[in-house]
């Protein structure tokens, strides 16, 4: 990779920093599904995880390196603290990739040195240098991050950066770890680095930032103007606390306002050449996939990918848009791959039409998943005359959910209404194939269903989030249920879509419980083999 690329490098950390946020826990299959979609989206680098953190993290990085890290695919990266064992694990995990990167980090702010690391500046300088040189023995592509750079003394930061570049760092990443800086400060920091680190032309300047004050994207854009050429971001901006800079916002800002940014990259103002390698038409699909698999809902007014991002409610705006879209639209919904919600299929549509439309929507499915989705489609088409693209997407997302098939929901029935105690009966097939039926009374029908399911599955847990969203308008709309439950500080999510929201609620709960149950079984196995 050139140290001064003519375009902006997109480094996606959805699977590392994004996955670090409460409740976004993904299993290996889900991580792989997201990594494949990130490759289709066109990200340059996938930070696939923190290999040393756990055997599961190691396996996920390694699997992604093997499957997605092909010759023409993205660079696969693993995070590592500036410690030999971390770096060794990262190197082993990325080994199957055609192009691999080790990203090592060490804090440089006085607060972190004093309270967290209990080290002097001299010690930090030599550890950083030594660990970058050590990482370099495994691969040439090394990224170094001075953690909490945003609150570090710039003079000390310059020294650290000079030393790590001399030791072999090819990218130096400047994190605003606590989301503290303002755009002009962050831009100034990058400018200072360019002016004061003598060997800075031997490395790419990258930025990483959290959104505690809602400034992460603005900070990055200011950094680009001052010389940053790699942006570390996540889909939907998920991540630690208030999240990371959102990939879709950065990419679309650079795309829509390319005439503004072109000169900062030494281009003609009117150049139409893309500023990133991202296929913007894949943005919406990637956003939905990450939201579905993590169970982290996207707020309706979220820039670019929120459901209201392209909706015009005010009469004056609607009138203007009908006369000419440019009156109130700065970008086309289709540029992010948001298709018109057209009616595409009905109950007489066959497997071929179903397969063809899914392909057009960009879903690549195994024959097995396609068959399962087709059965679901037929069930829904019986109840709902017209099936739209959005309905199809909701159904397919159910099938590509990577939930262990442990408990299977066979039947759910509720009785409720005014002057009645909501009562549910459920039948589940357990992992041994035995059918179990139980019933419960609850405060409402969903509560009754969940209580009945709990009586069968018998794994204590705490339901912390339940949400129902309608996929389309209309009384026969498909409802999408997303739930999150907590067990011993870990959060497990589940989702399901159905025209009957009680069935969707039951299935979403069983999906989340299956993830929890699968994790408990995995833990048991580890204890037995240890
Ligand atoms: O926020 C941060 O500082 C990080 C580093 C590991 C880059 O995530
Ligand atoms: Zn971070």
Short mmCIF file of C-alpha atoms and ligand atoms in Angstrom, two decimals:
data_model
loop_
_atom_site.label_atom_id
_atom_site.label_comp_id
_atom_site.label_asym_id
_atom_site.label_seq_id
_atom_site.Cartn_x
_atom_site.Cartn_y
_atom_site.Cartn_z
CA UNK A 1 0.00 0.00 0.00
CA UNK A 2 1.39 3.42 -0.98
CA UNK A 3 2.10 5.83 1.88
CA UNK A 4 0.28 8.61 0.06
CA UNK A 5 -2.60 6.93 -1.74
CA UNK A 6 -4.61 9.05 -4.17
CA UNK A 7 -7.79 7.94 -2.51
CA UNK A 8 -9.08 7.34 0.99
CA UNK A 9 -8.51 3.88 2.45
CA UNK A 10 -11.50 2.45 4.31
CA UNK A 11 -10.55 0.32 7.31
CA UNK A 12 -13.62 -1.38 8.71
CA UNK A 13 -13.59 -2.30 12.38
CA UNK A 14 -17.22 -3.45 12.74
CA UNK A 15 -16.02 -6.93 13.73
CA UNK A 16 -13.52 -5.65 16.30
CA UNK A 17 -14.37 -2.26 17.84
CA UNK A 18 -18.00 -2.54 16.66
CA UNK A 19 -18.44 -5.95 18.20
CA UNK A 20 -17.05 -4.54 21.45
CA UNK A 21 -20.27 -2.64 22.17
CA UNK A 22 -22.67 -4.11 24.71
CA UNK A 23 -24.81 -6.75 23.10
CA UNK A 24 -23.30 -6.88 19.66
CA UNK A 25 -21.78 -10.32 20.30
CA UNK A 26 -21.63 -12.32 17.09
CA UNK A 27 -20.78 -15.97 16.57
CA UNK A 28 -18.14 -17.10 14.08
CA UNK A 29 -20.59 -17.87 11.27
CA UNK A 30 -22.23 -14.46 11.68
CA UNK A 31 -18.83 -12.74 11.64
CA UNK A 32 -17.96 -14.58 8.45
CA UNK A 33 -21.26 -13.56 6.82
CA UNK A 34 -20.56 -9.91 7.69
CA UNK A 35 -16.94 -10.16 6.50
CA UNK A 36 -18.09 -11.50 3.12
CA UNK A 37 -20.51 -8.60 2.78
CA UNK A 38 -17.79 -6.11 3.79
CA UNK A 39 -15.66 -7.51 0.98
CA UNK A 40 -18.58 -6.99 -1.45
CA UNK A 41 -18.95 -3.46 -0.12
CA UNK A 42 -15.34 -2.88 -1.11
CA UNK A 43 -13.63 -2.04 2.17
CA UNK A 44 -9.84 -2.07 1.88
CA UNK A 45 -9.11 -3.58 5.28
CA UNK A 46 -11.22 -5.69 7.62
CA UNK A 47 -10.17 -5.61 11.27
CA UNK A 48 -11.57 -9.07 11.96
CA UNK A 49 -11.03 -9.17 15.71
CA UNK A 50 -8.59 -9.29 18.59
CA UNK A 51 -7.04 -12.73 18.15
CA UNK A 52 -5.48 -13.01 21.62
CA UNK A 53 -8.74 -12.10 23.43
CA UNK A 54 -10.23 -15.63 23.34
CA UNK A 55 -10.07 -18.87 21.34
CA UNK A 56 -13.36 -17.83 19.67
CA UNK A 57 -11.87 -14.49 18.57
CA UNK A 58 -8.78 -16.25 17.25
CA UNK A 59 -10.86 -18.72 15.27
CA UNK A 60 -13.02 -15.95 13.80
CA UNK A 61 -10.01 -13.93 12.60
CA UNK A 62 -8.38 -17.03 11.20
CA UNK A 63 -11.53 -18.19 9.39
CA UNK A 64 -12.11 -14.73 7.88
CA UNK A 65 -8.45 -14.62 6.80
CA UNK A 66 -8.89 -17.99 5.12
CA UNK A 67 -12.23 -17.38 3.39
CA UNK A 68 -12.33 -13.62 2.72
CA UNK A 69 -8.62 -12.75 2.67
CA UNK A 70 -8.09 -13.83 -0.94
CA UNK A 71 -5.55 -12.33 -3.35
CA UNK A 72 -8.06 -9.78 -4.70
CA UNK A 73 -9.93 -9.48 -1.39
CA UNK A 74 -9.37 -7.03 1.48
CA UNK A 75 -6.41 -6.99 3.84
CA UNK A 76 -7.28 -8.95 7.00
CA UNK A 77 -6.12 -7.39 10.23
CA UNK A 78 -6.00 -8.45 13.88
CA UNK A 79 -5.62 -6.14 16.84
CA UNK A 80 -2.88 -6.85 19.40
CA UNK A 81 -1.74 -5.03 22.52
CA UNK A 82 1.95 -4.12 22.46
CA UNK A 83 2.83 -7.48 24.01
CA UNK A 84 4.64 -10.41 22.45
CA UNK A 85 1.91 -13.00 23.13
CA UNK A 86 -0.79 -10.77 21.62
CA UNK A 87 1.31 -10.09 18.54
CA UNK A 88 2.15 -13.77 18.11
CA UNK A 89 -1.54 -14.70 18.26
CA UNK A 90 -2.46 -11.94 15.78
CA UNK A 91 0.26 -13.11 13.38
CA UNK A 92 -0.93 -16.72 13.54
CA UNK A 93 -4.58 -15.76 13.05
CA UNK A 94 -4.00 -13.62 9.94
CA UNK A 95 -1.59 -16.11 8.39
CA UNK A 96 -4.11 -17.72 6.00
CA UNK A 97 -4.83 -14.32 4.39
CA UNK A 98 -3.12 -13.34 1.14
CA UNK A 99 -2.65 -9.88 2.68
CA UNK A 100 -2.48 -9.63 6.47
CA UNK A 101 -1.92 -6.78 8.89
CA UNK A 102 -1.03 -6.63 12.59
CA UNK A 103 -2.45 -3.63 14.41
CA UNK A 104 -0.69 -3.05 17.69
CA UNK A 105 -1.44 -0.31 20.19
CA UNK A 106 -0.14 1.33 23.34
CA UNK A 107 -1.50 4.32 25.21
CA UNK A 108 0.40 7.60 25.08
CA UNK A 109 -1.69 10.07 27.12
CA UNK A 110 -0.37 11.04 30.55
CA UNK A 111 -3.65 9.91 32.14
CA UNK A 112 -3.25 6.41 30.70
CA UNK A 113 0.47 6.26 31.48
CA UNK A 114 -0.06 7.26 35.10
CA UNK A 115 -3.21 5.32 36.02
CA UNK A 116 -3.49 2.44 33.56
CA UNK A 117 -0.01 1.49 32.40
CA UNK A 118 1.98 2.89 35.35
CA UNK A 119 4.87 3.53 32.99
CA UNK A 120 7.09 6.47 32.15
CA UNK A 121 7.18 8.09 28.72
CA UNK A 122 10.66 6.59 28.15
CA UNK A 123 9.32 3.11 28.88
CA UNK A 124 6.38 3.60 26.52
CA UNK A 125 8.69 4.82 23.75
CA UNK A 126 10.88 1.76 23.96
CA UNK A 127 8.02 -0.76 24.31
CA UNK A 128 6.26 0.72 21.26
CA UNK A 129 9.43 0.59 19.19
CA UNK A 130 10.33 -2.91 20.34
CA UNK A 131 6.86 -4.35 19.73
CA UNK A 132 6.53 -2.83 16.26
CA UNK A 133 9.92 -4.34 15.37
CA UNK A 134 8.72 -7.67 16.78
CA UNK A 135 5.48 -7.53 14.76
CA UNK A 136 7.55 -6.73 11.68
CA UNK A 137 9.21 -10.16 11.94
CA UNK A 138 5.83 -11.70 10.99
CA UNK A 139 4.54 -9.37 8.25
CA UNK A 140 5.56 -6.14 6.54
CA UNK A 141 2.12 -4.52 7.01
CA UNK A 142 2.13 -3.07 10.53
CA UNK A 143 -0.20 -0.50 12.02
CA UNK A 144 0.56 1.25 15.29
CA UNK A 145 -1.98 3.19 17.38
CA UNK A 146 -0.98 5.51 20.23
CA UNK A 147 -4.16 4.96 22.25
CA UNK A 148 -5.83 8.14 23.55
CA UNK A 149 -3.80 10.20 21.05
CA UNK A 150 -6.52 12.87 21.20
CA UNK A 151 -5.53 13.65 24.80
CA UNK A 152 -1.78 12.99 24.45
CA UNK A 153 0.90 15.66 24.55
CA UNK A 154 1.54 16.31 20.82
CA UNK A 155 5.32 16.63 21.35
CA UNK A 156 5.44 13.17 22.94
CA UNK A 157 3.15 11.81 20.23
CA UNK A 158 5.54 13.03 17.52
CA UNK A 159 8.42 11.19 19.21
CA UNK A 160 6.44 7.95 19.50
CA UNK A 161 5.35 8.11 15.88
CA UNK A 162 8.87 8.79 14.63
CA UNK A 163 10.20 5.81 16.58
CA UNK A 164 7.50 3.33 15.46
CA UNK A 165 7.82 4.37 11.82
CA UNK A 166 11.58 3.87 12.05
CA UNK A 167 10.88 0.42 13.55
CA UNK A 168 8.67 -0.52 10.59
CA UNK A 169 5.11 0.76 11.11
CA UNK A 170 3.55 1.31 7.68
CA UNK A 171 0.37 2.94 9.05
CA UNK A 172 0.13 5.19 12.08
CA UNK A 173 -3.37 5.47 13.42
CA UNK A 174 -4.40 8.44 15.54
CA UNK A 175 -7.28 7.47 17.86
CA UNK A 176 -9.58 9.86 19.66
CA UNK A 177 -10.27 7.01 22.06
CA UNK A 178 -12.65 8.90 24.33
CA UNK A 179 -14.37 11.05 21.67
CA UNK A 180 -13.10 14.26 23.26
CA UNK A 181 -11.66 16.36 20.45
CA UNK A 182 -13.43 18.89 18.25
CA UNK A 183 -13.04 18.96 14.44
CA UNK A 184 -10.58 21.84 14.32
CA UNK A 185 -8.50 20.35 17.13
CA UNK A 186 -8.40 16.94 15.48
CA UNK A 187 -7.55 18.41 12.07
CA UNK A 188 -4.83 20.47 13.78
CA UNK A 189 -3.42 17.34 15.41
CA UNK A 190 -3.05 15.64 12.01
CA UNK A 191 -1.50 18.80 10.56
CA UNK A 192 0.98 18.90 13.46
CA UNK A 193 1.90 15.25 12.88
CA UNK A 194 2.56 15.91 9.19
CA UNK A 195 4.73 18.89 10.02
CA UNK A 196 6.64 17.52 12.99
CA UNK A 197 7.25 13.80 12.46
CA UNK A 198 10.34 13.74 10.22
CA UNK A 199 9.70 10.31 8.66
CA UNK A 200 5.89 10.64 8.34
CA UNK A 201 6.10 10.27 4.56
CA UNK A 202 7.02 6.60 5.13
CA UNK A 203 3.61 5.77 6.65
CA UNK A 204 -0.07 6.25 5.94
CA UNK A 205 -1.82 8.49 8.47
CA UNK A 206 -5.00 6.88 9.73
CA UNK A 207 -7.70 8.13 12.11
CA UNK A 208 -9.93 6.33 14.59
CA UNK A 209 -12.53 7.97 16.77
CA UNK A 210 -15.45 7.49 19.09
CA UNK A 211 -18.67 9.42 19.01
CA UNK A 212 -19.13 10.50 22.64
CA UNK A 213 -19.83 14.09 21.60
CA UNK A 214 -21.34 13.16 18.23
CA UNK A 215 -18.26 14.56 16.46
CA UNK A 216 -16.48 11.47 15.15
CA UNK A 217 -17.43 11.86 11.47
CA UNK A 218 -16.81 15.63 11.48
CA UNK A 219 -13.41 15.04 13.10
CA UNK A 220 -12.45 12.51 10.42
CA UNK A 221 -13.44 14.81 7.56
CA UNK A 222 -11.28 17.54 9.04
CA UNK A 223 -8.47 14.99 9.38
CA UNK A 224 -8.79 14.12 5.67
CA UNK A 225 -8.35 17.79 4.80
CA UNK A 226 -5.14 17.79 6.80
CA UNK A 227 -3.57 14.64 5.40
CA UNK A 228 -5.26 11.55 6.91
CA UNK A 229 -5.68 8.88 4.23
CA UNK A 230 -7.14 5.96 6.17
CA UNK A 231 -10.44 6.10 8.06
CA UNK A 232 -11.30 3.51 10.71
CA UNK A 233 -15.04 3.13 10.94
CA UNK A 234 -17.93 0.75 11.54
CA UNK A 235 -21.22 -0.02 9.83
CA UNK A 236 -24.09 1.93 11.44
CA UNK A 237 -21.44 3.53 13.69
CA UNK A 238 -21.70 0.69 16.22
CA UNK A 239 -18.97 0.44 18.84
CA UNK A 240 -17.80 1.09 22.36
CA UNK A 241 -20.12 3.53 24.26
CA UNK A 242 -21.54 6.04 21.75
CA UNK A 243 -19.94 4.08 18.94
CA UNK A 244 -17.34 4.70 16.24
CA UNK A 245 -17.39 6.96 13.19
CA UNK A 246 -20.02 5.53 10.82
CA UNK A 247 -18.69 4.15 7.55
CA UNK A 248 -21.80 5.03 5.56
CA UNK A 249 -21.72 8.67 6.71
CA UNK A 250 -18.02 9.10 5.88
CA UNK A 251 -18.27 7.42 2.50
CA UNK A 252 -21.38 9.32 1.44
CA UNK A 253 -19.98 12.65 2.68
CA UNK A 254 -16.87 12.06 0.58
CA UNK A 255 -19.01 10.96 -2.36
CA UNK A 256 -21.72 13.64 -2.29
CA UNK A 257 -19.22 16.44 -1.52
CA UNK A 258 -16.36 15.18 -3.67
CA UNK A 259 -15.91 18.54 -5.32
CA UNK A 260 -15.27 20.02 -1.89
CA UNK A 261 -12.78 17.29 -0.91
CA UNK A 262 -11.03 16.77 -4.27
CA UNK A 263 -8.48 19.59 -3.87
CA UNK A 264 -7.36 18.23 -0.48
CA UNK A 265 -6.32 15.06 -2.28
CA UNK A 266 -4.52 16.97 -5.01
CA UNK A 267 -7.30 16.39 -7.58
CA UNK A 268 -9.07 18.73 -9.92
CA UNK A 269 -12.14 20.20 -8.24
CA UNK A 270 -14.41 18.64 -10.85
CA UNK A 271 -12.85 15.20 -10.84
CA UNK A 272 -15.54 12.51 -10.82
CA UNK A 273 -13.14 9.77 -9.75
CA UNK A 274 -14.36 8.03 -6.61
CA UNK A 275 -12.66 9.06 -3.38
CA UNK A 276 -13.05 5.60 -1.86
CA UNK A 277 -13.21 2.09 -3.19
CA UNK A 278 -16.67 1.52 -1.70
CA UNK A 279 -19.54 0.27 -3.87
CA UNK A 280 -22.10 2.65 -2.37
CA UNK A 281 -24.97 0.51 -3.71
CA UNK A 282 -24.05 -2.12 -1.12
CA UNK A 283 -24.37 0.29 1.83
CA UNK A 284 -28.02 -0.24 2.71
CA UNK A 285 -27.79 -4.01 2.49
CA UNK A 286 -24.68 -4.08 4.68
CA UNK A 287 -26.36 -1.84 7.23
CA UNK A 288 -29.41 -4.13 7.43
CA UNK A 289 -27.25 -7.22 7.71
CA UNK A 290 -25.20 -5.82 10.58
CA UNK A 291 -28.32 -4.58 12.34
CA UNK A 292 -30.05 -7.93 11.95
CA UNK A 293 -27.14 -10.06 13.08
CA UNK A 294 -26.10 -7.86 16.02
CA UNK A 295 -29.66 -7.03 17.10
CA UNK A 296 -28.59 -3.35 17.25
CA UNK A 297 -31.44 -1.40 15.71
CA UNK A 298 -30.77 1.63 13.54
CA UNK A 299 -32.55 4.75 14.73
CA UNK A 300 -35.11 5.93 12.13
CA UNK A 301 -33.50 9.36 11.71
CA UNK A 302 -29.95 7.96 11.39
CA UNK A 303 -28.10 9.66 8.52
CA UNK A 304 -27.91 7.64 5.29
CA UNK A 305 -29.37 4.31 6.53
CA UNK A 306 -32.22 5.28 8.87
CA UNK A 307 -35.70 4.42 7.59
CA UNK A 308 -36.57 8.13 7.47
CA UNK A 309 -33.34 9.22 5.79
CA UNK A 310 -35.03 9.50 2.39
CA UNK A 311 -38.64 10.10 3.50
CA UNK A 312 -40.30 13.46 2.94
CA UNK A 313 -43.15 14.11 5.32
CA UNK A 314 -43.81 17.83 5.08
CA UNK A 315 -46.26 18.87 2.38
CA UNK A 316 -43.96 21.63 1.14
CA UNK A 317 -41.08 19.18 0.79
CA UNK A 318 -43.24 16.56 -0.95
CA UNK A 319 -44.47 19.15 -3.39
CA UNK A 320 -40.91 20.28 -4.11
CA UNK A 321 -39.60 16.73 -4.60
CA UNK A 322 -42.44 15.91 -6.98
CA UNK A 323 -41.54 18.96 -9.05
CA UNK A 324 -37.82 18.26 -8.95
CA UNK A 325 -35.98 15.87 -6.60
CA UNK A 326 -33.05 18.28 -6.31
CA UNK A 327 -35.20 20.71 -4.31
CA UNK A 328 -34.85 18.65 -1.15
CA UNK A 329 -32.60 15.68 -1.97
CA UNK A 330 -28.82 15.85 -1.95
CA UNK A 331 -28.42 12.20 -2.89
CA UNK A 332 -30.43 9.50 -4.53
CA UNK A 333 -31.74 6.65 -2.35
CA UNK A 334 -30.65 4.27 -5.08
CA UNK A 335 -27.04 5.36 -4.66
CA UNK A 336 -26.95 3.46 -1.34
CA UNK A 337 -28.81 0.51 -2.84
CA UNK A 338 -32.20 1.36 -1.39
CA UNK A 339 -34.58 -0.12 -3.92
CA UNK A 340 -38.06 1.18 -4.51
CA UNK A 341 -40.40 -0.88 -2.37
CA UNK A 342 -42.04 -2.46 -5.39
CA UNK A 343 -44.46 -5.34 -5.36
CA UNK A 344 -42.49 -8.11 -6.92
CA UNK A 345 -43.99 -11.47 -6.16
CA UNK A 346 -47.26 -13.09 -5.21
CA UNK A 347 -48.58 -16.46 -4.18
CA UNK A 348 -48.36 -17.84 -7.71
CA UNK A 349 -44.70 -16.92 -8.11
CA UNK A 350 -42.47 -19.93 -8.49
CA UNK A 351 -39.06 -20.87 -7.17
CA UNK A 352 -37.34 -19.45 -10.23
CA UNK A 353 -38.88 -16.00 -9.92
CA UNK A 354 -38.05 -16.09 -6.21
CA UNK A 355 -34.43 -17.07 -6.84
CA UNK A 356 -34.04 -14.48 -9.62
CA UNK A 357 -35.38 -11.60 -7.52
CA UNK A 358 -33.14 -12.53 -4.59
CA UNK A 359 -30.17 -12.55 -6.91
CA UNK A 360 -31.14 -9.12 -8.24
CA UNK A 361 -31.30 -7.92 -4.62
CA UNK A 362 -27.75 -9.20 -4.14
CA UNK A 363 -28.45 -12.18 -1.87
CA UNK A 364 -26.12 -15.10 -2.41
CA UNK A 365 -27.62 -18.09 -0.67
CA UNK A 366 -26.82 -21.77 -0.47
CA UNK A 367 -29.39 -24.10 -2.12
CA UNK A 368 -30.44 -25.24 1.35
CA UNK A 369 -31.07 -21.71 2.69
CA UNK A 370 -32.85 -20.82 -0.54
CA UNK A 371 -35.19 -23.79 -0.16
CA UNK A 372 -35.96 -22.85 3.45
CA UNK A 373 -36.57 -19.22 2.47
CA UNK A 374 -38.87 -20.35 -0.36
CA UNK A 375 -41.02 -22.36 2.08
CA UNK A 376 -41.29 -19.25 4.28
CA UNK A 377 -42.12 -17.14 1.23
CA UNK A 378 -44.99 -19.46 0.29
CA UNK A 379 -46.37 -19.35 3.83
CA UNK A 380 -46.31 -15.56 3.84
CA UNK A 381 -47.68 -15.28 0.30
CA UNK A 382 -50.71 -17.28 1.43
CA UNK A 383 -51.48 -14.63 4.03
CA UNK A 384 -50.23 -11.52 2.28
CA UNK A 385 -51.21 -11.10 -1.36
CA UNK A 386 -48.37 -8.88 -2.49
CA UNK A 387 -44.79 -9.52 -1.49
CA UNK A 388 -42.41 -6.58 -1.81
CA UNK A 389 -38.62 -6.39 -1.91
CA UNK A 390 -38.60 -5.36 1.73
CA UNK A 391 -40.71 -8.37 2.71
CA UNK A 392 -38.32 -10.62 0.83
CA UNK A 393 -35.36 -9.08 2.56
CA UNK A 394 -36.95 -9.63 5.99
CA UNK A 395 -37.65 -13.29 5.22
CA UNK A 396 -34.21 -13.97 3.82
CA UNK A 397 -32.52 -12.28 6.75
CA UNK A 398 -34.28 -14.83 8.96
CA UNK A 399 -32.73 -17.66 7.01
CA UNK A 400 -29.19 -16.29 6.94
CA UNK A 401 -29.24 -15.74 10.68
CA UNK A 402 -26.67 -18.13 12.07
CA UNK A 403 -28.52 -19.48 15.07
CA UNK A 404 -27.63 -22.91 16.43
CA UNK A 405 -30.55 -25.23 15.76
CA UNK A 406 -30.93 -26.52 19.32
CA UNK A 407 -34.49 -25.84 20.44
CA UNK A 408 -37.07 -25.74 17.67
CA UNK A 409 -40.37 -23.91 18.01
CA UNK A 410 -43.10 -26.29 16.87
CA UNK A 411 -46.24 -24.50 18.03
CA UNK A 412 -47.33 -21.34 19.82
CA UNK A 413 -50.85 -20.45 20.80
CA UNK A 414 -52.19 -17.57 22.89
CA UNK A 415 -55.47 -16.56 24.33
CA UNK A 416 -55.88 -12.97 25.46
CA UNK A 417 -58.16 -9.94 25.33
CA UNK A 418 -60.10 -7.73 27.70
CA UNK A 419 -61.26 -9.52 30.86
CA UNK A 420 -58.93 -12.46 30.15
CA UNK A 421 -55.60 -13.53 31.64
CA UNK A 422 -53.14 -13.72 28.75
CA UNK A 423 -52.26 -17.41 28.50
CA UNK A 424 -49.78 -19.10 26.17
CA UNK A 425 -49.11 -22.70 25.26
CA UNK A 426 -45.91 -23.60 23.44
CA UNK A 427 -44.40 -26.78 22.06
CA UNK A 428 -40.67 -26.96 21.47
CA UNK A 429 -38.46 -29.78 20.26
CA UNK A 430 -35.37 -30.02 22.45
CA UNK A 431 -31.83 -30.75 21.12
CA UNK A 432 -32.43 -34.47 21.73
CA UNK A 433 -35.50 -34.35 19.47
CA UNK A 434 -38.08 -34.68 22.26
CA UNK A 435 -41.25 -32.58 21.99
CA UNK A 436 -42.06 -30.63 25.16
CA UNK A 437 -45.20 -28.63 25.80
CA UNK A 438 -45.85 -26.13 28.57
CA UNK A 439 -48.13 -23.20 29.34
CA UNK A 440 -47.99 -19.97 31.33
CA UNK A 441 -49.95 -16.87 32.22
CA UNK A 442 -48.34 -13.46 31.71
CA UNK A 443 -49.00 -9.74 31.89
CA UNK A 444 -49.59 -9.78 28.12
CA UNK A 445 -49.49 -12.35 25.31
CA UNK A 446 -45.75 -11.97 24.61
CA UNK A 447 -44.91 -12.17 28.31
CA UNK A 448 -47.02 -15.33 28.57
CA UNK A 449 -45.24 -16.88 25.56
CA UNK A 450 -41.81 -16.06 26.98
CA UNK A 451 -42.73 -17.49 30.37
CA UNK A 452 -43.98 -20.70 28.73
CA UNK A 453 -40.78 -20.98 26.64
CA UNK A 454 -38.67 -20.40 29.76
CA UNK A 455 -40.44 -23.29 31.49
CA UNK A 456 -39.31 -25.59 28.68
CA UNK A 457 -35.79 -24.29 28.02
CA UNK A 458 -35.00 -23.57 31.66
CA UNK A 459 -32.01 -21.26 31.23
CA UNK A 460 -32.32 -18.22 33.52
CA UNK A 461 -31.94 -14.96 31.61
CA UNK A 462 -32.97 -11.37 31.69
CA UNK A 463 -34.91 -9.90 28.76
CA UNK A 464 -33.49 -6.41 28.32
CA UNK A 465 -34.92 -5.29 24.99
CA UNK A 466 -37.93 -6.14 22.88
CA UNK A 467 -38.87 -4.28 19.74
CA UNK A 468 -41.39 -4.80 16.93
CA UNK A 469 -41.07 -2.98 13.64
CA UNK A 470 -43.33 -3.18 10.66
CA UNK A 471 -41.49 -3.96 7.43
CA UNK A 472 -44.07 -2.25 5.21
CA UNK A 473 -47.26 -0.31 5.74
CA UNK A 474 -50.65 -2.06 5.76
CA UNK A 475 -52.62 -4.27 8.09
CA UNK A 476 -51.10 -7.44 6.60
CA UNK A 477 -47.51 -6.18 7.04
CA UNK A 478 -44.70 -8.44 8.19
CA UNK A 479 -43.55 -7.56 11.70
CA UNK A 480 -39.87 -7.85 12.57
CA UNK A 481 -39.15 -8.62 16.21
CA UNK A 482 -35.71 -8.01 17.67
CA UNK A 483 -34.89 -8.99 21.23
CA UNK A 484 -31.84 -8.92 23.44
CA UNK A 485 -31.39 -10.92 26.59
CA UNK A 486 -28.67 -10.94 29.19
CA UNK A 487 -27.00 -13.84 30.93
CA UNK A 488 -23.99 -13.30 33.21
CA UNK A 489 -23.03 -9.92 31.68
CA UNK A 490 -23.24 -11.23 28.10
CA UNK A 491 -25.97 -10.20 25.73
CA UNK A 492 -27.58 -12.48 23.14
CA UNK A 493 -29.81 -11.19 20.39
CA UNK A 494 -32.49 -12.82 18.28
CA UNK A 495 -34.75 -11.66 15.49
CA UNK A 496 -37.57 -13.04 13.46
CA UNK A 497 -40.07 -11.80 10.90
CA UNK A 498 -43.65 -12.98 10.47
CA UNK A 499 -47.08 -11.62 9.59
CA UNK A 500 -48.10 -12.85 13.07
CA UNK A 501 -46.11 -10.85 15.60
CA UNK A 502 -46.74 -13.38 18.39
CA UNK A 503 -45.10 -16.08 16.28
CA UNK A 504 -42.26 -13.67 15.38
CA UNK A 505 -41.83 -12.82 19.09
CA UNK A 506 -41.68 -16.48 20.06
CA UNK A 507 -39.24 -17.35 17.28
CA UNK A 508 -36.97 -14.34 18.04
CA UNK A 509 -36.85 -15.45 21.67
CA UNK A 510 -36.04 -19.06 20.76
CA UNK A 511 -33.29 -17.79 18.41
CA UNK A 512 -31.69 -15.75 21.20
CA UNK A 513 -32.06 -18.63 23.68
CA UNK A 514 -30.43 -20.99 21.19
CA UNK A 515 -27.43 -18.66 20.98
CA UNK A 516 -27.22 -18.54 24.77
CA UNK A 517 -27.69 -22.30 25.09
CA UNK A 518 -25.06 -22.91 22.38
CA UNK A 519 -22.59 -20.67 24.25
CA UNK A 520 -23.23 -22.58 27.50
CA UNK A 521 -22.68 -25.92 25.75
CA UNK A 522 -19.44 -24.59 24.21
CA UNK A 523 -18.25 -23.47 27.65
CA UNK A 524 -19.06 -26.89 29.12
CA UNK A 525 -17.09 -28.61 26.35
CA UNK A 526 -14.09 -26.35 26.99
CA UNK A 527 -14.21 -27.15 30.71
CA UNK A 528 -14.31 -30.89 30.01
CA UNK A 529 -11.34 -30.77 27.61
CA UNK A 530 -9.31 -28.39 29.82
O1 LIG B 1 -10.40 3.56 20.52
C1 LIG B 1 -9.22 3.16 20.45
O2 LIG B 1 -8.28 3.82 20.88
C2 LIG B 1 -8.99 1.86 19.87
C3 LIG B 1 -7.57 1.50 19.58
C4 LIG B 1 -7.28 0.08 19.90
C5 LIG B 1 -7.23 1.85 18.17
O3 LIG B 1 -9.92 1.15 19.55
ZN1 LIG B 2 -11.78 2.36 19.38
#
